[in-house]
mmCIF file of C-alpha atoms in Angstrom:
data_model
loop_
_atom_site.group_PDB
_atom_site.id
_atom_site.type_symbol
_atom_site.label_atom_id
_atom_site.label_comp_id
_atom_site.label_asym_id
_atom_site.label_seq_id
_atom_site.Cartn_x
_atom_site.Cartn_y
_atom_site.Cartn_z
ATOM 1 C CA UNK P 1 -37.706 85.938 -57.246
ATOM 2 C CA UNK P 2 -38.207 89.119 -55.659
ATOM 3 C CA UNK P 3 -39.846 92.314 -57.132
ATOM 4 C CA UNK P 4 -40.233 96.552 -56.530
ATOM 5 C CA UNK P 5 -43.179 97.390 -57.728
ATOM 6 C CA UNK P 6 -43.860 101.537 -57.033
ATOM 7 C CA UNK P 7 -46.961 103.430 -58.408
ATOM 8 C CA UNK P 8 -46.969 106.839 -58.715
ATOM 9 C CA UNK P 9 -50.006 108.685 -58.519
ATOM 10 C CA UNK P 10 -51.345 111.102 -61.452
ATOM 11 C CA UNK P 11 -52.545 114.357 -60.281
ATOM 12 C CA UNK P 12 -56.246 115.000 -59.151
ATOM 13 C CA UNK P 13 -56.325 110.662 -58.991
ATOM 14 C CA UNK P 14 -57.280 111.017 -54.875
ATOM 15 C CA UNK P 15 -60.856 110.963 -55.696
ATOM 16 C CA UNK P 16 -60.652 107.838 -57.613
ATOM 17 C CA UNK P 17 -58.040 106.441 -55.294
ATOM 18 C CA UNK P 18 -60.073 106.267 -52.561
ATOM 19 C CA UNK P 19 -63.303 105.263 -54.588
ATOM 20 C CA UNK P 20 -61.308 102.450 -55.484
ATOM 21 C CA UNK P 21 -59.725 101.609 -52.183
ATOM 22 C CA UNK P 22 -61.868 98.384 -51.271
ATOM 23 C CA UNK P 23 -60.690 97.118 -55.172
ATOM 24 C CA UNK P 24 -57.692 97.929 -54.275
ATOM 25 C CA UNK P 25 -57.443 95.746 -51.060
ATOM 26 C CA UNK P 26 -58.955 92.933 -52.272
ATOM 27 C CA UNK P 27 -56.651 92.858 -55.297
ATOM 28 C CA UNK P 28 -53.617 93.280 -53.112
ATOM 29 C CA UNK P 29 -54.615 90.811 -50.517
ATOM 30 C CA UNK P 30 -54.550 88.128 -52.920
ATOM 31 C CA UNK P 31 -50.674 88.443 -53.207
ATOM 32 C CA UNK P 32 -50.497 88.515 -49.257
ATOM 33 C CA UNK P 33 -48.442 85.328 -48.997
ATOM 34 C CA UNK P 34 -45.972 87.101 -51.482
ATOM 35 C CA UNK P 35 -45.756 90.280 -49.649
ATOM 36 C CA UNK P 36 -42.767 91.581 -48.564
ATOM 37 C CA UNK P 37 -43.782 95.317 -47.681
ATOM 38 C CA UNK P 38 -45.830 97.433 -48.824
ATOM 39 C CA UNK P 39 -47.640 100.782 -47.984
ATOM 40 C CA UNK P 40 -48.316 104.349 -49.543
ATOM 41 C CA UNK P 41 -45.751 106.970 -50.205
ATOM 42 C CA UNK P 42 -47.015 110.505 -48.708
ATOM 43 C CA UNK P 43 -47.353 113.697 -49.282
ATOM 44 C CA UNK P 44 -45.377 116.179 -46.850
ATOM 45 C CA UNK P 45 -49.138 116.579 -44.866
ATOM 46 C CA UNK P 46 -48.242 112.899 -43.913
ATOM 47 C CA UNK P 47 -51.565 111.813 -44.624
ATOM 48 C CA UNK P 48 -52.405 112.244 -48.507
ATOM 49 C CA UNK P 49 -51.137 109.298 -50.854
ATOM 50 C CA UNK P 50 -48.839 109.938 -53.900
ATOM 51 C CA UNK P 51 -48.493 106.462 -54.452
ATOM 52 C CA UNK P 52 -48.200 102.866 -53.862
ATOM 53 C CA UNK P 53 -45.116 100.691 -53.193
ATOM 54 C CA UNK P 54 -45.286 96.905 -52.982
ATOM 55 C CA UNK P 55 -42.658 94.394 -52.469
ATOM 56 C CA UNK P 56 -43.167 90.752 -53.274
ATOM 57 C CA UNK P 57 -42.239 87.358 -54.029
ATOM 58 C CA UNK P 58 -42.900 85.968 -57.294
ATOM 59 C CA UNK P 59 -42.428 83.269 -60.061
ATOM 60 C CA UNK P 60 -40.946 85.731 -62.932
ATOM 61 C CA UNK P 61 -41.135 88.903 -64.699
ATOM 62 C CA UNK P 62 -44.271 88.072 -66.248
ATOM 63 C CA UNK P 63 -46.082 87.683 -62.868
ATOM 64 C CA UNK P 64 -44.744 90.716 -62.029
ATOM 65 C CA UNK P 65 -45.841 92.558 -64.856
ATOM 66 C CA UNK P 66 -49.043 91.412 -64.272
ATOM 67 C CA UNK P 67 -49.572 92.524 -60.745
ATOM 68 C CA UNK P 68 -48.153 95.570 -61.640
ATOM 69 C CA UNK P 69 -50.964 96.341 -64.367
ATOM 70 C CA UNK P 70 -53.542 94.290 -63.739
ATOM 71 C CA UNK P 71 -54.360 96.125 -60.098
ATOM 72 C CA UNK P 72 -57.509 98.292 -59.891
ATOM 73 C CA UNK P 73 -55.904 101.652 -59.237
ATOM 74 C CA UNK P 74 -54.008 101.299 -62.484
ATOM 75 C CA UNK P 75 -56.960 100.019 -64.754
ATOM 76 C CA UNK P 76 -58.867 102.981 -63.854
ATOM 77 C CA UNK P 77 -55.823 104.979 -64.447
ATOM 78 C CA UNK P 78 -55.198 106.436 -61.102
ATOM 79 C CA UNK P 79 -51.541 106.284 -61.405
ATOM 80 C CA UNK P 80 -49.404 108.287 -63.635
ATOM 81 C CA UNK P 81 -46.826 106.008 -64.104
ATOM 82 C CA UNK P 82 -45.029 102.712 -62.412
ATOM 83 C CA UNK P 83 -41.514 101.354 -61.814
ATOM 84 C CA UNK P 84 -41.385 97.748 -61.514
ATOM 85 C CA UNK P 85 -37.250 95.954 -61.011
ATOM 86 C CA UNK P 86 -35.960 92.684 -59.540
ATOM 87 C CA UNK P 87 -34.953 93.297 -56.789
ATOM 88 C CA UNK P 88 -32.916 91.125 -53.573
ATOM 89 C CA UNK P 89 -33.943 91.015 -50.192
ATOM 90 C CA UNK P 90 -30.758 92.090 -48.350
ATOM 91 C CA UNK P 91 -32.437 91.700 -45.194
ATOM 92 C CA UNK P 92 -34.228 88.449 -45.835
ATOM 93 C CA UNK P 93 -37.104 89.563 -43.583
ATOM 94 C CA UNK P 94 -40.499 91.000 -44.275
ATOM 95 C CA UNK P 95 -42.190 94.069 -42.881
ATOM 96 C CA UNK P 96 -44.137 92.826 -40.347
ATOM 97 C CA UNK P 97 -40.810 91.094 -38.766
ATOM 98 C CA UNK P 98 -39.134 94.945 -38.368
ATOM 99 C CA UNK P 99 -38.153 95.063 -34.785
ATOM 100 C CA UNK P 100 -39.320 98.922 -34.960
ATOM 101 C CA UNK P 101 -42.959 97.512 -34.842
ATOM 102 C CA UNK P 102 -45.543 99.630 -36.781
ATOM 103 C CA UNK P 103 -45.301 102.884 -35.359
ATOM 104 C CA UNK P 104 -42.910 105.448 -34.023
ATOM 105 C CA UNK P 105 -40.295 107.403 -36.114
ATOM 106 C CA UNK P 106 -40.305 109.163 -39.497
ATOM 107 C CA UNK P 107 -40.461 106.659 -42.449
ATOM 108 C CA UNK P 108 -39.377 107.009 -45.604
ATOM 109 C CA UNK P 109 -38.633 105.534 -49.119
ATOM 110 C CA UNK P 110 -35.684 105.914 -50.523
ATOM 111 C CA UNK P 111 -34.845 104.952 -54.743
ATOM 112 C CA UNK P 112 -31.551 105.549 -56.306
ATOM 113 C CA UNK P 113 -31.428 104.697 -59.663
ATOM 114 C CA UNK P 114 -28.385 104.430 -61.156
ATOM 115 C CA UNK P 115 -25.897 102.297 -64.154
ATOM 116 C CA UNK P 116 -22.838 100.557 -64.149
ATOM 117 C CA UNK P 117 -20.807 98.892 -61.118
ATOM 118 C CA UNK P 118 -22.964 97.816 -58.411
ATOM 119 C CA UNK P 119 -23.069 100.321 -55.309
ATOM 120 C CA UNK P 120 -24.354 99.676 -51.484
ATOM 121 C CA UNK P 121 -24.829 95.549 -51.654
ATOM 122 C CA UNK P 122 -24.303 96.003 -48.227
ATOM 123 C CA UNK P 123 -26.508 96.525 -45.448
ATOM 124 C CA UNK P 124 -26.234 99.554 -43.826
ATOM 125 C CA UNK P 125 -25.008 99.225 -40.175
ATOM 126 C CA UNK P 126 -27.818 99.912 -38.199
ATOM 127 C CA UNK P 127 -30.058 97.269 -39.872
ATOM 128 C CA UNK P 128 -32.729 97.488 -36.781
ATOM 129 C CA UNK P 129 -33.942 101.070 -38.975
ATOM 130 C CA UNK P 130 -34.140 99.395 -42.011
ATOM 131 C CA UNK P 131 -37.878 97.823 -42.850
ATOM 132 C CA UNK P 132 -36.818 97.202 -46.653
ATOM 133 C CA UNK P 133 -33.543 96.827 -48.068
ATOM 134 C CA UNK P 134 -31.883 95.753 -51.677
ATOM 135 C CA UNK P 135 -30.462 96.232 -55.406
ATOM 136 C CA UNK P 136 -32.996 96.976 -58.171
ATOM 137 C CA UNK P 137 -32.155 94.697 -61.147
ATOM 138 C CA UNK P 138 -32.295 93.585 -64.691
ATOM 139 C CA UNK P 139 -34.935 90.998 -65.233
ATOM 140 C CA UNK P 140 -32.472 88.478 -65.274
ATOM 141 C CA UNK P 141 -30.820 90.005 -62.559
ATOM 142 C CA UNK P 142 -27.486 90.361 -64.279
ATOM 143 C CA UNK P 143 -27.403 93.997 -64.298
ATOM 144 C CA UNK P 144 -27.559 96.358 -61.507
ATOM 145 C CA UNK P 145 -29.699 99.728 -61.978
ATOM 146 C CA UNK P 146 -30.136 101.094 -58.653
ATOM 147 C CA UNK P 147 -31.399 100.584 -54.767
ATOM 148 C CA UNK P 148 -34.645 100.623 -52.880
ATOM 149 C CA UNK P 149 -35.174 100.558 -49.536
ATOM 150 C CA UNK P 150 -37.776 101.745 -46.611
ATOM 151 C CA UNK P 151 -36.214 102.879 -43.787
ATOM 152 C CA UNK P 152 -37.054 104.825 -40.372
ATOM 153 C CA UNK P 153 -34.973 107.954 -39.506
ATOM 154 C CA UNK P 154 -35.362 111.130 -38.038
ATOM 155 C CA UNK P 155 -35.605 113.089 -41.333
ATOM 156 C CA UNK P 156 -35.353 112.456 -45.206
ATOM 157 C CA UNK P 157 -31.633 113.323 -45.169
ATOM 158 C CA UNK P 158 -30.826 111.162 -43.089
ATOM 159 C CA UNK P 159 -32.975 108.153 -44.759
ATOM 160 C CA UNK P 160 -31.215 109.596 -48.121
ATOM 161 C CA UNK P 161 -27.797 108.999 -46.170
ATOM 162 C CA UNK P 162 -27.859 105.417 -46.409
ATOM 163 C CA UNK P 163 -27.124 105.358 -49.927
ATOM 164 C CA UNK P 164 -23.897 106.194 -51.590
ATOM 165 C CA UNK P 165 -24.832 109.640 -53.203
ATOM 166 C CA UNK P 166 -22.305 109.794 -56.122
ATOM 167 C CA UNK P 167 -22.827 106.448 -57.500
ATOM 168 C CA UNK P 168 -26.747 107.299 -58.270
ATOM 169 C CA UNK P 169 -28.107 109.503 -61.037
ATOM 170 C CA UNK P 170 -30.606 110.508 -58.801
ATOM 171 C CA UNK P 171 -32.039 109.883 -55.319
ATOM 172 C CA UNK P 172 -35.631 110.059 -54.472
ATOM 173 C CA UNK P 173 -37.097 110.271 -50.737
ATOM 174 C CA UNK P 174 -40.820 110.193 -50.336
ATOM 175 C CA UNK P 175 -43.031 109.863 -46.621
ATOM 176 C CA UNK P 176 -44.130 106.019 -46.316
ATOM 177 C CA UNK P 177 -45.995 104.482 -44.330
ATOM 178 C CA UNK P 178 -47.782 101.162 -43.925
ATOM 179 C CA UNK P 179 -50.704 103.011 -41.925
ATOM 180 C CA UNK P 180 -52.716 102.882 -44.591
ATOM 181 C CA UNK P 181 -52.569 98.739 -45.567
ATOM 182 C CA UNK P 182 -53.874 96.463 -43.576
ATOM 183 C CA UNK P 183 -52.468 93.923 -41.940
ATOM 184 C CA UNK P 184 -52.497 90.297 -43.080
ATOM 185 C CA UNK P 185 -54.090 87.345 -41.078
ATOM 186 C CA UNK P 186 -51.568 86.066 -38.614
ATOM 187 C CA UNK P 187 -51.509 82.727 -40.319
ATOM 188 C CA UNK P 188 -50.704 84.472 -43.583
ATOM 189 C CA UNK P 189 -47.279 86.652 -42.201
ATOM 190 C CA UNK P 190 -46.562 83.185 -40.902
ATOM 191 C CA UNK P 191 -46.468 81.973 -44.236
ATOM 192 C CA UNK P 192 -44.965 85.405 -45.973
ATOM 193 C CA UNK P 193 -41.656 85.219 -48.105
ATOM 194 C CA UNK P 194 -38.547 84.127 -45.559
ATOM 195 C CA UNK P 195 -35.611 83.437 -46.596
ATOM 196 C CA UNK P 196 -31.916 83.696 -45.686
ATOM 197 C CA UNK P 197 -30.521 87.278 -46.611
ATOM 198 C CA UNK P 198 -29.105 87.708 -50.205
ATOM 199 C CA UNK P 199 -25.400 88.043 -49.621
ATOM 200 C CA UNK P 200 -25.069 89.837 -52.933
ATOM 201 C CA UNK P 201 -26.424 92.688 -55.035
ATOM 202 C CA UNK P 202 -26.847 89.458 -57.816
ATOM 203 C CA UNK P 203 -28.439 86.805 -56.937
ATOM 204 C CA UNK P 204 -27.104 83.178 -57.026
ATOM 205 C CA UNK P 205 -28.021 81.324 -60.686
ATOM 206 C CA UNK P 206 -30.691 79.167 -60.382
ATOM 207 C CA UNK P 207 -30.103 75.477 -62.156
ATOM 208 C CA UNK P 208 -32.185 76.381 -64.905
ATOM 209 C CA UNK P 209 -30.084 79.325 -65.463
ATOM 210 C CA UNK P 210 -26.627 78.639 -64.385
#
């Protein structure tokens, strides 16, 4: 079960970030084997952090909700604020298999958030840009309430392109970059989440569920 987990940065927090950054780490490298992506969004120098966005694989909502809360940065209160969905892995992939590689190219996140019938469950054409890509859902993953993806493009209007702009309340584009996290253990990528692209913005019941 697959989660978007963002955290946005309160103002005058860099200090403390970066105090905290070795906390940080070690808190996030636990999860490694669940990591999808992850990396800090930017601000327009390209360098300074405005927040945190991590993608992972996980048992349930409640393991998700304690990631999400229990990590350093938001202890110490760092972060202003976080959005945490279900979310599918349209691309079934993790970061470190993007055939862009690590560096090269503008790259950006991009969040629509939005209500009622389900827009973009499919992949965008040119999937080779795309380092991130799915629905943000309902717990249960029932309801559909918007997209998140990480994608490399030549500017933020293109990277706000790929989503369907009048089926989203609003659109958000921020600088990303995984520059800033290090790298898992090649043993560990080996064993990151894999799995077979979802073929839906819903995902299939499990037989608990169904």
């Amino acid at each position: 079960m697959e989660f978007f987990c963002y955290h946005r940065d309160r103002p005058a927090s860099l200090p403390l970030r970066y105090e905290l950054v070795e906390k940080h780490w070690s808190y996030v490298d636990q999860y490694a084997k669940e990591m999808i992506a992850r990396g800090p969004t930017l601000a327009d120098d390209g360098d300074t952090p405005t927040g945190s966005v991590h993608i992972l694989d996980l048992p349930g909502p409640s393991a998700a909700r304690t990631f999400a809360f229990d990590e350093p940065n938001y202890q110490a209160g760092v972060y202003r604020d976080v959005l945490l969905r279900r979310w599918s892995n349209m691309l079934g992939r993790t970061m470190w298999d993007f055939p862009g590689g690590r560096t090269g190219g503008n790259r950006y996140l991009v969040i629509g958030l939005g209500t009622g019938q389900a827009a973009d469950c499919e992949v965008p054409p040119d999937r080779d840009e795309l380092i991130a890509y799915g629905p943000l859902l309902s717990d249960d993953g029932a309801t559909w309430l918007g997209t998140a993806a990480v994608v490399r493009a030549p500017d933020s209007d293109r990277a706000r392109a790929i989503l369907t702009p009048d089926r989203y309340a609003d659109i958000e584009v921020h600088n990303w970059h995984d520059r800033h996290s290090r790298k898992p253990p090649a043993h560990v990528i080996a064993e990151s989440p894999s799995e077979r692209p979802a073929t839906s913005c819903f995902p299939e019941p499990t037989k608990a569920s169904a």
